[in-house]
Short mmCIF file of C-alpha atoms in Angstrom, two decimals:
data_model
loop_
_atom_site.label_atom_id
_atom_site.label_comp_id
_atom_site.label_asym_id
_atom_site.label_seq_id
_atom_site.Cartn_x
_atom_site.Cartn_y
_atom_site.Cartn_z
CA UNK A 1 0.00 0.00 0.00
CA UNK A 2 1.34 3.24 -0.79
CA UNK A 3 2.37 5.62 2.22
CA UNK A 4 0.04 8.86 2.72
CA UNK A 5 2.58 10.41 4.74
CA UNK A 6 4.27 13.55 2.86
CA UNK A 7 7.30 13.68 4.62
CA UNK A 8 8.30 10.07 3.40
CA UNK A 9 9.53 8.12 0.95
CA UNK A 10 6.19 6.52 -1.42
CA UNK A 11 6.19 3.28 -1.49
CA UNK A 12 4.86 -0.29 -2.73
CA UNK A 13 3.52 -0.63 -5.63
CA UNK A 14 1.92 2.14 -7.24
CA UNK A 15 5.26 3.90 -6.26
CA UNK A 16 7.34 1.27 -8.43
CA UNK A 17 5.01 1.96 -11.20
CA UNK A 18 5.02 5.40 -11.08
CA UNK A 19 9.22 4.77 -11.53
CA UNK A 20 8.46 2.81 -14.21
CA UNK A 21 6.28 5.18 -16.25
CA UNK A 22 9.13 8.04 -15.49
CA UNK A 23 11.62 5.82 -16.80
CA UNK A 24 9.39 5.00 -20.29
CA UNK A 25 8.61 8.72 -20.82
CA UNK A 26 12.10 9.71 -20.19
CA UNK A 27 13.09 7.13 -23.23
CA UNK A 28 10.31 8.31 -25.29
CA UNK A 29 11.71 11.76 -24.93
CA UNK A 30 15.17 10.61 -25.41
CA UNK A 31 14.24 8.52 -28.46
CA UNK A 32 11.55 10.87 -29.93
CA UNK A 33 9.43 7.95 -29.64
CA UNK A 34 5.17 9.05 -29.60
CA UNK A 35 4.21 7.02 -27.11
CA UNK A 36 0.64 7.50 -27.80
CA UNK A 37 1.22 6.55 -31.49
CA UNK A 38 2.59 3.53 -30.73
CA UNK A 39 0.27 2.47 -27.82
CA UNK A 40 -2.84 3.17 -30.55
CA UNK A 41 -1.03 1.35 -32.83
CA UNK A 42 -0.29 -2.04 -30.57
CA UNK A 43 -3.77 -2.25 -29.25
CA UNK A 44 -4.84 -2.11 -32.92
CA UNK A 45 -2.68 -4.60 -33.78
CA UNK A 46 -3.71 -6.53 -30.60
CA UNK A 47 -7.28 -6.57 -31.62
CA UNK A 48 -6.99 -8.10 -34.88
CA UNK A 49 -4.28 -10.90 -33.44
CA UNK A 50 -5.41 -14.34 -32.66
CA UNK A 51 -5.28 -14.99 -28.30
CA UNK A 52 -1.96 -16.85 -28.15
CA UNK A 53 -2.47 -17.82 -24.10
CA UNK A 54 -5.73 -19.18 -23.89
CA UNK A 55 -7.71 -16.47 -21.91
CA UNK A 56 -5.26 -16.78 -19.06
CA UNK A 57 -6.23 -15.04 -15.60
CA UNK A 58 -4.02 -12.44 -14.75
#
């Protein structure tokens, strides 16, 4: 669970994910990569695309 407390470091999860995200966008700038663009374009892709793992349960 994340902490609510100002004064301290965030952490758990969200807080990992929110690195991660930093990290991406900081590529994407880097790269001059449109990360919308590309996310439009995957899920496009992704809904044509046969299911490769047999519905699994995440």
């Amino acid at each position: 669970m994340t902490e609510k407390n100002p004064d301290r470091k965030p952490c758990g999860i969200p807080s990992e994910l929110a690195d991660i995200v930093i990290r991406v966008m900081d590529a994407c700038g880097r790269y001059g990569i449109d990360l919308e663009q590309a996310v439009t374009e995957k899920m496009a892709y992704n809904a044509r695309r046969p299911q490769w793992h047999g519905g699994k349960v995440i």
